[in-house]
Amino acid sequence: MNAPRGILFDKDGTLVDFDHTWGPAAGAVMRRLAGADGQTLERLFDASHYVADERRFLQTSPLIAGSSRQYGPLWADILARAADADFYEQVDHLFCEEGSRYLTPIGRPAETLARLHAVGLPLGIATNDAEPNARLQADRLGLSPYLSAVYGHDSGYGSKPNPGMIDAFAALTGLPASAIALVGDTRHDLETARAAGAMAILVRCGPAPVDDFAHEADLVVDSVEELAALLLGAHAAGPAVA
């Protein structure tokens, strides 16, 4: 494939360690929502495919790739709450608090993004997390100086797998979508890239294997660090990436 001229990164499972961050954080959020109602808490765990004793999600969990707007109606029904903006806002706020408490990066993402930024590549984040939380985590991980944009499910461009975040980044950078790579760890990321006509790059460092759909991607790597090594080598040698 041709080397991308701009890169959007998924956040969780790509830059942020999903299991170590969102495993404990999600358990804490569900406990706060359920309060003293143990039966409701167990129903939240079951619906979320969450193994409470191990503080982790099963690979079938709707929370691995979905936004609060996507799994939220299920939670709202269990909690006998209206699935409305107020509920989603509360869920996002709780995840912001608990996610900050347990935030764990994959490798050294600030160093990696700094290297890519130094060669002039526009960089951004496209996540199904809420934008305020994504910005907070980017700040805490030292990523913000290297980012031209941070898009969340609430930024006005839709959630993945819709192509709106890539379209917005293309408009911002002036690049065609075909020159932009979306780097992520789920089928949602792959489908988002395909819907926008962008390059699809998968990383294997997320909570679920990508083997079943890896053949549909333009490139598969173990981590963002490995991707950077390939792209920086291609940048020095020419426009193509093997």
Coordinates of N, CA and C in Angstrom, one line a residue:
M1 N 0.8 -1.2 0.0 CA 0.0 0.0 0.0 C 0.9 1.2 0.0
N2 N 0.3 2.4 -0.5 CA 1.1 3.6 -0.4 C 1.1 4.1 1.1
A3 N 2.2 4.8 1.4 CA 2.3 5.3 2.8 C 1.2 6.4 3.0
P4 N 0.5 6.3 4.1 CA -0.5 7.4 4.4 C 0.1 8.7 4.6
R5 N -0.6 9.7 4.3 CA -0.2 11.1 4.5 C -0.9 11.8 5.7
G6 N -1.7 11.0 6.4 CA -2.4 11.4 7.6 C -2.9 10.2 8.3
I7 N -2.9 10.2 9.6 CA -3.3 9.0 10.4 C -4.3 9.4 11.5
L8 N -5.4 8.6 11.6 CA -6.3 8.6 12.7 C -6.1 7.4 13.5
F9 N -6.0 7.5 14.8 CA -5.8 6.3 15.7 C -7.1 6.1 16.4
D10 N -7.6 4.9 16.4 CA -8.5 4.5 17.5 C -7.8 4.7 18.8
K11 N -8.5 4.8 19.9 CA -7.9 5.0 21.2 C -7.7 3.7 22.0
D12 N -8.9 3.1 22.4 CA -8.9 2.0 23.3 C -8.5 0.7 22.5
G13 N -7.5 0.0 23.0 CA -7.0 -1.2 22.3 C -5.9 -0.9 21.3
T14 N -5.7 0.4 21.1 CA -4.7 0.8 20.1 C -3.6 1.7 20.8
L15 N -4.0 2.7 21.5 CA -3.1 3.6 22.2 C -3.2 3.3 23.7
V16 N -4.5 2.9 24.2 CA -4.8 2.7 25.6 C -5.0 1.2 25.8
D17 N -4.4 0.7 26.8 CA -4.6 -0.8 27.2 C -6.1 -1.0 27.6
F18 N -6.9 -1.7 26.8 CA -8.3 -1.8 27.1 C -8.6 -2.5 28.3
D19 N -7.9 -3.7 28.5 CA -8.3 -4.5 29.7 C -7.8 -3.9 31.0
H20 N -6.6 -3.3 31.0 CA -6.2 -2.7 32.2 C -6.8 -1.4 32.6
T21 N -7.4 -0.7 31.6 CA -8.0 0.6 31.8 C -9.5 0.4 32.0
W22 N -10.2 -0.2 31.0 CA -11.6 -0.3 31.0 C -12.2 -1.5 31.7
G23 N -11.4 -2.5 32.0 CA -11.9 -3.6 32.8 C -12.2 -3.1 34.2
P24 N -11.3 -2.6 35.0 CA -11.7 -2.1 36.3 C -12.6 -0.9 36.2
A25 N -12.4 0.0 35.2 CA -13.2 1.2 35.2 C -14.7 0.8 35.0
A26 N -15.0 -0.1 34.0 CA -16.4 -0.4 33.8 C -17.0 -1.1 35.0
G27 N -16.3 -1.9 35.7 CA -16.9 -2.5 36.9 C -17.2 -1.5 37.9
A28 N -16.4 -0.5 38.0 CA -16.7 0.6 39.0 C -17.9 1.4 38.5
V29 N -18.0 1.7 37.2 CA -19.1 2.5 36.7 C -20.4 1.7 36.9
M30 N -20.4 0.4 36.6 CA -21.7 -0.4 36.8 C -22.1 -0.4 38.3
R31 N -21.1 -0.5 39.2 CA -21.4 -0.5 40.6 C -22.0 0.8 41.0
R32 N -21.5 1.9 40.5 CA -22.0 3.2 40.9 C -23.4 3.4 40.3
L33 N -23.7 2.9 39.2 CA -25.0 3.0 38.6 C -26.1 2.1 39.3
A34 N -25.6 0.9 39.7 CA -26.6 0.0 40.4 C -26.8 0.3 41.9
G35 N -25.8 1.0 42.5 CA -25.9 1.3 43.9 C -25.9 0.0 44.7
A36 N -26.9 -0.1 45.7 CA -26.9 -1.2 46.6 C -27.7 -2.4 46.0
D37 N -28.2 -2.2 44.8 CA -29.1 -3.3 44.2 C -28.2 -4.3 43.5
G38 N -27.9 -5.4 44.3 CA -27.0 -6.4 43.8 C -27.6 -7.2 42.6
Q39 N -28.9 -7.4 42.5 CA -29.5 -8.1 41.4 C -29.3 -7.3 40.1
T40 N -29.6 -6.0 40.2 CA -29.4 -5.1 39.0 C -27.9 -5.1 38.6
L41 N -27.0 -5.1 39.5 CA -25.6 -5.1 39.2 C -25.2 -6.4 38.4
E42 N -25.7 -7.5 38.8 CA -25.5 -8.8 38.1 C -26.0 -8.7 36.7
R43 N -27.2 -8.1 36.6 CA -27.8 -8.0 35.2 C -26.9 -7.2 34.3
L44 N -26.4 -6.1 34.9 CA -25.5 -5.2 34.1 C -24.3 -6.0 33.7
F45 N -23.7 -6.8 34.6 CA -22.5 -7.6 34.3 C -22.9 -8.6 33.2
D46 N -24.0 -9.2 33.3 CA -24.3 -10.3 32.3 C -24.6 -9.6 30.9
A47 N -25.3 -8.5 30.9 CA -25.6 -7.9 29.6 C -24.3 -7.3 29.0
S48 N -23.4 -7.0 29.8 CA -22.1 -6.4 29.3 C -21.0 -7.5 29.0
H49 N -21.4 -8.7 29.2 CA -20.4 -9.8 29.1 C -19.2 -9.5 29.8
Y50 N -19.4 -9.2 31.1 CA -18.3 -8.7 32.0 C -18.0 -9.8 33.1
V51 N -16.8 -10.2 33.2 CA -16.4 -11.1 34.3 C -15.9 -10.3 35.5
A52 N -16.8 -10.2 36.4 CA -16.5 -9.2 37.5 C -15.3 -9.6 38.4
D53 N -15.2 -10.9 38.7 CA -14.1 -11.4 39.5 C -12.7 -11.1 38.9
E54 N -12.7 -11.1 37.6 CA -11.4 -10.9 36.9 C -11.3 -9.5 36.3
R55 N -12.3 -8.7 36.5 CA -12.4 -7.3 36.0 C -12.0 -7.2 34.6
R56 N -12.7 -8.0 33.7 CA -12.4 -8.0 32.3 C -13.7 -8.3 31.5
F57 N -13.7 -8.0 30.2 CA -14.8 -8.3 29.3 C -14.5 -9.5 28.6
L58 N -15.6 -10.3 28.3 CA -15.5 -11.3 27.3 C -15.3 -10.7 25.9
Q59 N -14.8 -11.4 24.9 CA -14.6 -10.8 23.6 C -15.9 -10.5 22.9
T60 N -17.0 -11.0 23.4 CA -18.3 -10.8 22.8 C -19.0 -9.5 23.4
S61 N -18.3 -8.8 24.3 CA -18.9 -7.6 24.9 C -19.3 -6.5 24.0
P62 N -20.5 -5.9 24.1 CA -20.8 -4.8 23.2 C -20.1 -3.5 23.6
L63 N -19.4 -3.5 24.7 CA -18.6 -2.4 25.2 C -17.2 -2.3 24.5
I64 N -16.8 -3.4 23.9 CA -15.4 -3.4 23.4 C -15.3 -2.4 22.2
A65 N -16.3 -2.3 21.4 CA -16.2 -1.4 20.2 C -17.3 -0.3 20.2
G66 N -18.3 -0.5 21.0 CA -19.5 0.3 20.9 C -19.4 1.6 21.8
S67 N -20.2 2.6 21.5 CA -20.2 3.8 22.3 C -21.4 3.7 23.3
S68 N -21.5 4.6 24.2 CA -22.6 4.6 25.2 C -23.9 4.7 24.5
R69 N -24.0 5.3 23.3 CA -25.2 5.4 22.6 C -25.6 4.1 22.0
Q70 N -24.7 3.1 21.9 CA -25.0 1.8 21.3 C -25.3 0.8 22.4
Y71 N -24.6 0.7 23.5 CA -24.9 -0.2 24.5 C -25.8 0.4 25.6
G72 N -25.9 1.8 25.6 CA -26.6 2.5 26.6 C -28.1 2.1 26.7
P73 N -28.8 1.9 25.6 CA -30.2 1.5 25.8 C -30.4 0.2 26.6
L74 N -29.5 -0.8 26.4 CA -29.5 -2.0 27.2 C -29.3 -1.7 28.7
W75 N -28.4 -0.9 29.0 CA -28.1 -0.5 30.4 C -29.4 0.2 31.0
A76 N -29.9 1.2 30.2 CA -31.0 1.9 30.7 C -32.2 1.1 31.0
D77 N -32.4 0.1 30.1 CA -33.6 -0.9 30.4 C -33.4 -1.6 31.7
I78 N -32.2 -2.1 31.9 CA -31.9 -2.8 33.2 C -32.1 -1.9 34.4
L79 N -31.7 -0.7 34.3 CA -31.8 0.3 35.4 C -33.1 1.0 35.5
A80 N -34.0 0.6 34.6 CA -35.4 1.3 34.5 C -35.2 2.8 34.4
R81 N -34.3 3.2 33.5 CA -34.0 4.6 33.2 C -34.4 4.9 31.8
A82 N -34.7 6.1 31.5 CA -34.9 6.5 30.1 C -33.6 6.5 29.4
A83 N -33.6 6.0 28.2 CA -32.4 6.0 27.3 C -32.3 7.3 26.6
D84 N -32.0 8.3 27.3 CA -32.0 9.7 26.8 C -30.6 10.4 27.0
A85 N -30.5 11.6 26.5 CA -29.3 12.3 26.6 C -28.7 12.4 28.0
D86 N -29.6 12.6 29.0 CA -29.1 12.8 30.3 C -28.5 11.5 30.8
F87 N -29.1 10.3 30.5 CA -28.5 9.1 30.9 C -27.1 8.9 30.2
Y88 N -27.1 9.1 28.9 CA -25.8 8.9 28.2 C -24.7 9.8 28.8
E89 N -25.1 11.0 29.1 CA -24.2 12.0 29.6 C -23.6 11.5 31.0
Q90 N -24.5 10.9 31.8 CA -24.1 10.4 33.1 C -23.1 9.3 32.9
V91 N -23.4 8.3 32.0 CA -22.6 7.2 31.7 C -21.2 7.7 31.3
D92 N -21.2 8.6 30.3 CA -19.9 9.1 29.8 C -19.1 9.8 30.9
H93 N -19.8 10.6 31.8 CA -19.1 11.2 32.9 C -18.5 10.2 33.9
L94 N -19.2 9.2 34.2 CA -18.7 8.1 35.1 C -17.5 7.4 34.5
F95 N -17.6 7.1 33.2 CA -16.5 6.5 32.5 C -15.3 7.4 32.5
C96 N -15.5 8.7 32.3 CA -14.4 9.7 32.3 C -13.7 9.6 33.7
E97 N -14.5 9.6 34.8 CA -13.9 9.6 36.1 C -13.1 8.3 36.3
E98 N -13.7 7.2 36.1 CA -13.1 5.9 36.4 C -12.0 5.6 35.4
G99 N -12.2 6.0 34.1 CA -11.2 5.7 33.1 C -9.9 6.5 33.5
S100 N -10.0 7.7 34.0 CA -8.8 8.4 34.4 C -8.1 7.7 35.6
R101 N -8.9 7.1 36.5 CA -8.3 6.5 37.6 C -7.4 5.3 37.2
Y102 N -7.8 4.6 36.2 CA -7.1 3.3 35.8 C -6.4 3.4 34.5
L103 N -6.2 4.6 33.9 CA -5.6 4.8 32.6 C -4.3 4.2 32.5
T104 N -4.1 3.3 31.5 CA -2.9 2.5 31.2 C -2.6 2.6 29.7
P105 N -1.4 3.1 29.3 CA -1.1 3.1 27.9 C -0.6 1.8 27.4
I106 N -0.6 1.6 26.1 CA 0.1 0.5 25.4 C 1.4 1.0 25.0
G107 N 2.5 0.5 25.6 CA 3.8 1.0 25.2 C 4.0 2.4 25.6
R108 N 4.7 3.2 24.7 CA 5.0 4.6 24.9 C 4.4 5.4 23.8
P109 N 3.1 5.6 23.8 CA 2.4 6.2 22.6 C 2.9 7.7 22.4
A110 N 3.2 8.4 23.4 CA 3.7 9.8 23.2 C 5.0 9.8 22.4
E111 N 5.9 9.0 22.7 CA 7.1 8.9 22.0 C 6.9 8.5 20.5
T112 N 6.0 7.6 20.3 CA 5.7 7.1 18.9 C 5.0 8.2 18.1
L113 N 4.0 8.9 18.7 CA 3.3 9.9 18.0 C 4.2 11.1 17.7
A114 N 5.1 11.4 18.6 CA 6.1 12.5 18.4 C 7.0 12.2 17.2
R115 N 7.4 11.0 17.0 CA 8.2 10.6 15.9 C 7.4 10.8 14.6
L116 N 6.2 10.4 14.6 CA 5.4 10.5 13.4 C 5.1 12.0 13.1
H117 N 4.8 12.7 14.1 CA 4.5 14.2 14.0 C 5.7 14.9 13.5
A118 N 6.9 14.5 13.8 CA 8.1 15.1 13.5 C 8.4 15.1 12.0
V119 N 7.8 14.1 11.3 CA 8.0 14.0 9.8 C 6.9 14.7 9.1
G120 N 6.0 15.4 9.8 CA 4.9 16.1 9.2 C 3.6 15.5 8.9
L121 N 3.4 14.3 9.5 CA 2.1 13.6 9.4 C 1.1 14.2 10.3
P122 N -0.1 14.7 9.7 CA -1.2 15.1 10.6 C -1.7 13.8 11.3
L123 N -1.9 14.0 12.6 CA -2.4 12.8 13.4 C -3.7 13.2 14.2
G124 N -4.5 12.2 14.4 CA -5.7 12.5 15.2 C -6.2 11.2 15.9
I125 N -7.2 11.3 16.7 CA -7.9 10.2 17.4 C -9.3 10.1 16.9
A126 N -9.8 8.9 16.6 CA -11.1 8.7 16.3 C -11.6 7.5 17.2
T127 N -12.5 7.8 18.1 CA -12.9 6.9 19.1 C -14.4 6.9 19.4
N128 N -14.9 5.8 19.8 CA -16.3 5.7 20.2 C -16.5 6.1 21.7
D129 N -15.4 6.5 22.3 CA -15.5 7.1 23.6 C -16.0 8.5 23.4
A130 N -16.4 9.2 24.5 CA -16.8 10.6 24.4 C -15.6 11.5 24.2
E131 N -15.8 12.6 23.5 CA -14.7 13.4 23.1 C -14.0 14.0 24.4
P132 N -14.8 14.6 25.4 CA -14.1 15.1 26.6 C -13.2 14.1 27.3
N133 N -13.6 12.9 27.4 CA -12.8 11.8 28.0 C -11.6 11.5 27.1
A134 N -11.8 11.4 25.8 CA -10.7 11.2 24.9 C -9.6 12.3 25.0
R135 N -10.1 13.5 25.1 CA -9.1 14.6 25.2 C -8.4 14.6 26.6
L136 N -9.1 14.3 27.6 CA -8.5 14.2 28.9 C -7.4 13.1 29.0
Q137 N -7.7 11.9 28.4 CA -6.8 10.8 28.4 C -5.6 11.2 27.5
A138 N -5.8 11.8 26.4 CA -4.7 12.2 25.5 C -3.8 13.2 26.2
D139 N -4.4 14.1 27.0 CA -3.6 15.1 27.8 C -2.7 14.3 28.8
R140 N -3.3 13.4 29.5 CA -2.6 12.7 30.6 C -1.5 11.8 30.0
L141 N -1.7 11.3 28.8 CA -0.7 10.4 28.2 C 0.4 11.2 27.4
G142 N 0.2 12.6 27.3 CA 1.2 13.4 26.6 C 1.0 13.4 25.1
L143 N -0.2 13.1 24.6 CA -0.4 13.0 23.2 C -0.9 14.3 22.5
S144 N -1.5 15.1 23.3 CA -2.2 16.3 22.7 C -1.3 17.2 21.9
P145 N 0.0 17.4 22.2 CA 0.8 18.3 21.3 C 0.9 17.8 19.9
Y146 N 0.7 16.5 19.7 CA 0.9 15.9 18.3 C -0.4 15.7 17.6
L147 N -1.5 16.0 18.2 CA -2.8 15.7 17.6 C -3.4 17.0 16.9
S148 N -3.9 16.8 15.7 CA -4.6 17.9 15.0 C -6.1 17.8 15.3
A149 N -6.6 16.7 15.8 CA -8.0 16.5 16.0 C -8.3 15.3 17.0
V150 N -9.3 15.4 17.8 CA -9.8 14.3 18.6 C -11.3 14.2 18.4
Y151 N -11.8 13.1 17.8 CA -13.2 12.9 17.5 C -13.7 11.8 18.4
G152 N -14.8 12.0 19.1 CA -15.6 11.0 19.8 C -16.9 10.8 19.3
H153 N -17.7 9.9 19.9 CA -19.0 9.6 19.4 C -20.0 10.8 19.5
D154 N -19.6 11.8 20.3 CA -20.4 13.0 20.6 C -19.9 14.2 19.9
S155 N -19.0 14.1 19.0 CA -18.3 15.3 18.3 C -19.2 15.8 17.2
G156 N -20.2 15.1 16.8 CA -21.1 15.6 15.7 C -20.8 14.9 14.4
Y157 N -20.0 13.9 14.4 CA -19.7 13.2 13.1 C -20.1 11.7 13.1
G158 N -20.9 11.3 14.1 CA -21.4 10.0 14.2 C -20.4 9.1 14.9
S159 N -20.8 7.8 15.2 CA -20.0 6.8 15.8 C -19.4 5.9 14.7
K160 N -18.3 5.3 15.0 CA -17.8 4.2 14.2 C -18.8 3.1 14.3
P161 N -19.1 2.4 13.2 CA -18.4 2.3 11.9 C -18.9 3.3 10.8
N162 N -19.6 4.3 11.2 CA -19.9 5.4 10.2 C -18.6 6.1 9.8
P163 N -18.5 6.7 8.6 CA -17.3 7.3 8.2 C -17.1 8.7 8.5
G164 N -18.0 9.3 9.4 CA -18.0 10.7 9.6 C -16.7 11.3 10.2
M165 N -16.0 10.5 11.1 CA -14.8 11.1 11.7 C -13.7 11.2 10.6
I166 N -13.6 10.2 9.8 CA -12.6 10.3 8.7 C -12.9 11.4 7.7
D167 N -14.2 11.5 7.4 CA -14.6 12.6 6.5 C -14.2 14.0 7.1
A168 N -14.4 14.1 8.4 CA -14.1 15.4 9.1 C -12.6 15.6 9.1
F169 N -11.8 14.6 9.3 CA -10.3 14.7 9.3 C -9.8 15.1 7.9
A170 N -10.4 14.5 6.9 CA -10.1 14.8 5.5 C -10.3 16.3 5.2
A171 N -11.5 16.8 5.7 CA -11.8 18.2 5.5 C -10.8 19.1 6.2
L172 N -10.5 18.7 7.4 CA -9.6 19.5 8.3 C -8.2 19.6 7.6
T173 N -7.7 18.4 7.2 CA -6.3 18.4 6.7 C -6.2 18.7 5.2
G174 N -7.3 18.7 4.5 CA -7.2 18.9 3.0 C -6.7 17.6 2.3
L175 N -6.7 16.5 2.9 CA -6.2 15.3 2.3 C -7.4 14.5 1.8
P176 N -7.3 13.8 0.7 CA -8.4 12.8 0.3 C -8.4 11.7 1.3
A177 N -9.6 11.1 1.5 CA -9.7 10.0 2.5 C -8.8 8.9 2.1
S178 N -8.5 8.7 0.8 CA -7.7 7.6 0.4 C -6.2 7.8 0.8
A179 N -5.8 9.0 1.3 CA -4.5 9.2 1.8 C -4.4 9.1 3.3
I180 N -5.5 8.8 3.9 CA -5.6 8.8 5.4 C -5.7 7.3 5.8
A181 N -5.0 7.0 6.9 CA -5.1 5.6 7.5 C -5.9 5.7 8.8
L182 N -6.8 4.8 9.0 CA -7.4 4.6 10.3 C -6.7 3.4 10.9
V183 N -6.1 3.6 12.1 CA -5.4 2.5 12.8 C -6.3 2.1 14.0
G184 N -6.7 0.8 14.0 CA -7.5 0.3 15.1 C -7.4 -1.2 15.3
D185 N -8.2 -1.6 16.3 CA -8.1 -3.0 16.7 C -9.3 -3.8 16.6
T186 N -10.4 -3.3 15.9 CA -11.7 -4.0 15.8 C -12.2 -3.9 14.4
R187 N -13.2 -4.8 14.2 CA -13.9 -4.7 12.9 C -14.5 -3.4 12.7
H188 N -15.0 -2.8 13.7 CA -15.6 -1.4 13.6 C -14.6 -0.5 12.9
D189 N -13.3 -0.5 13.3 CA -12.3 0.3 12.7 C -12.1 0.0 11.3
L190 N -12.0 -1.3 11.0 CA -11.9 -1.7 9.6 C -13.1 -1.2 8.7
E191 N -14.3 -1.4 9.2 CA -15.5 -1.0 8.5 C -15.6 0.5 8.3
T192 N -15.1 1.3 9.3 CA -15.1 2.7 9.2 C -14.2 3.2 8.1
A193 N -13.0 2.6 8.1 CA -12.0 2.9 7.0 C -12.6 2.6 5.6
R194 N -13.2 1.4 5.5 CA -13.7 1.0 4.2 C -14.9 2.0 3.8
A195 N -15.7 2.3 4.7 CA -16.9 3.2 4.4 C -16.4 4.6 3.9
A196 N -15.3 5.0 4.4 CA -14.8 6.3 4.0 C -13.9 6.3 2.8
G197 N -13.4 5.1 2.4 CA -12.5 5.0 1.3 C -11.0 5.3 1.8
A198 N -10.8 5.0 3.1 CA -9.5 5.3 3.7 C -8.7 3.9 3.8
M199 N -7.4 4.0 4.2 CA -6.7 2.8 4.4 C -7.0 2.3 5.8
A200 N -7.1 0.9 5.8 CA -7.4 0.2 7.1 C -6.2 -0.5 7.6
I201 N -5.7 -0.1 8.8 CA -4.6 -0.7 9.4 C -5.0 -1.3 10.7
L202 N -4.8 -2.6 11.0 CA -5.2 -3.2 12.2 C -4.0 -3.5 13.1
V203 N -4.2 -3.3 14.4 CA -3.2 -3.7 15.4 C -3.7 -4.9 16.2
R204 N -2.7 -5.7 16.6 CA -3.1 -6.9 17.3 C -3.1 -6.7 18.9
C205 N -2.9 -5.5 19.3 CA -2.8 -5.3 20.8 C -4.1 -5.0 21.5
G206 N -5.2 -5.2 20.8 CA -6.5 -5.0 21.5 C -7.0 -6.2 22.2
P207 N -8.2 -6.1 22.8 CA -8.7 -7.2 23.7 C -9.2 -8.4 23.0
A208 N -9.4 -8.3 21.7 CA -9.9 -9.4 20.9 C -9.0 -9.7 19.7
P209 N -8.9 -10.9 19.2 CA -8.1 -11.2 18.0 C -8.7 -10.6 16.8
V210 N -7.8 -10.3 15.8 CA -8.3 -9.7 14.6 C -8.1 -10.7 13.4
D211 N -7.7 -11.9 13.8 CA -7.4 -12.9 12.8 C -8.5 -13.2 11.7
D212 N -9.7 -13.2 12.2 CA -10.9 -13.5 11.3 C -11.1 -12.5 10.2
F213 N -10.6 -11.3 10.4 CA -10.8 -10.3 9.4 C -9.6 -9.6 9.0
A214 N -8.4 -10.1 9.4 CA -7.1 -9.4 9.1 C -6.9 -9.3 7.6
H215 N -7.3 -10.3 6.9 CA -7.1 -10.3 5.4 C -7.8 -9.2 4.7
E216 N -8.8 -8.6 5.4 CA -9.5 -7.5 4.7 C -8.8 -6.1 4.9
A217 N -7.8 -6.1 5.8 CA -7.1 -4.8 6.0 C -5.9 -4.6 5.0
D218 N -5.5 -3.4 4.9 CA -4.4 -3.0 4.1 C -3.0 -3.4 4.7
L219 N -3.0 -3.4 6.1 CA -1.8 -3.8 6.8 C -2.2 -4.2 8.2
V220 N -1.5 -5.2 8.7 CA -1.7 -5.7 10.1 C -0.4 -5.6 10.8
V221 N -0.3 -5.0 12.0 CA 0.9 -4.9 12.8 C 0.6 -5.3 14.2
D222 N 1.6 -5.6 15.0 CA 1.4 -5.9 16.4 C 1.1 -4.7 17.2
S223 N 1.6 -3.5 16.9 CA 1.4 -2.4 17.7 C 1.6 -1.1 16.9
V224 N 1.3 0.0 17.6 CA 1.5 1.3 17.0 C 3.0 1.6 16.8
E225 N 3.8 1.1 17.8 CA 5.3 1.2 17.6 C 5.8 0.6 16.4
E226 N 5.3 -0.6 16.1 CA 5.7 -1.4 14.9 C 5.3 -0.6 13.7
L227 N 4.1 -0.1 13.7 CA 3.6 0.7 12.5 C 4.5 1.9 12.3
A228 N 4.9 2.6 13.4 CA 5.7 3.8 13.2 C 7.1 3.4 12.6
A229 N 7.6 2.3 13.0 CA 8.9 1.9 12.5 C 8.8 1.7 11.0
L230 N 7.7 1.0 10.5 CA 7.5 0.8 9.1 C 7.3 2.1 8.3
L231 N 6.5 3.0 8.9 CA 6.2 4.2 8.2 C 7.4 5.1 8.1
L232 N 8.1 5.2 9.2 CA 9.3 6.1 9.2 C 10.4 5.5 8.3
G233 N 10.5 4.2 8.2 CA 11.4 3.6 7.2 C 10.9 3.9 5.8
A234 N 9.6 3.8 5.5 CA 9.1 4.1 4.2 C 9.2 5.6 3.9
H235 N 9.1 6.5 4.9 CA 9.2 7.9 4.7 C 10.6 8.2 4.2
A236 N 11.6 7.5 4.8 CA 13.0 7.8 4.4 C 13.3 7.2 3.0
A237 N 12.7 6.1 2.7 CA 13.0 5.4 1.5 C 12.2 5.8 0.3
G238 N 10.9 6.2 0.5 CA 10.0 6.4 -0.6 C 8.6 6.2 -0.2
P239 N 7.6 6.3 -1.1 CA 6.2 6.4 -0.7 C 5.5 5.1 -0.4
A240 N 6.1 3.9 -0.6 CA 5.4 2.6 -0.5 C 5.7 1.9 0.8
V241 N 4.7 1.3 1.4 CA 4.9 0.4 2.6 C 4.6 -1.0 2.2
A242 N 5.5 -1.9 2.5 CA 5.3 -3.3 2.1 C 4.2 -3.9 2.9

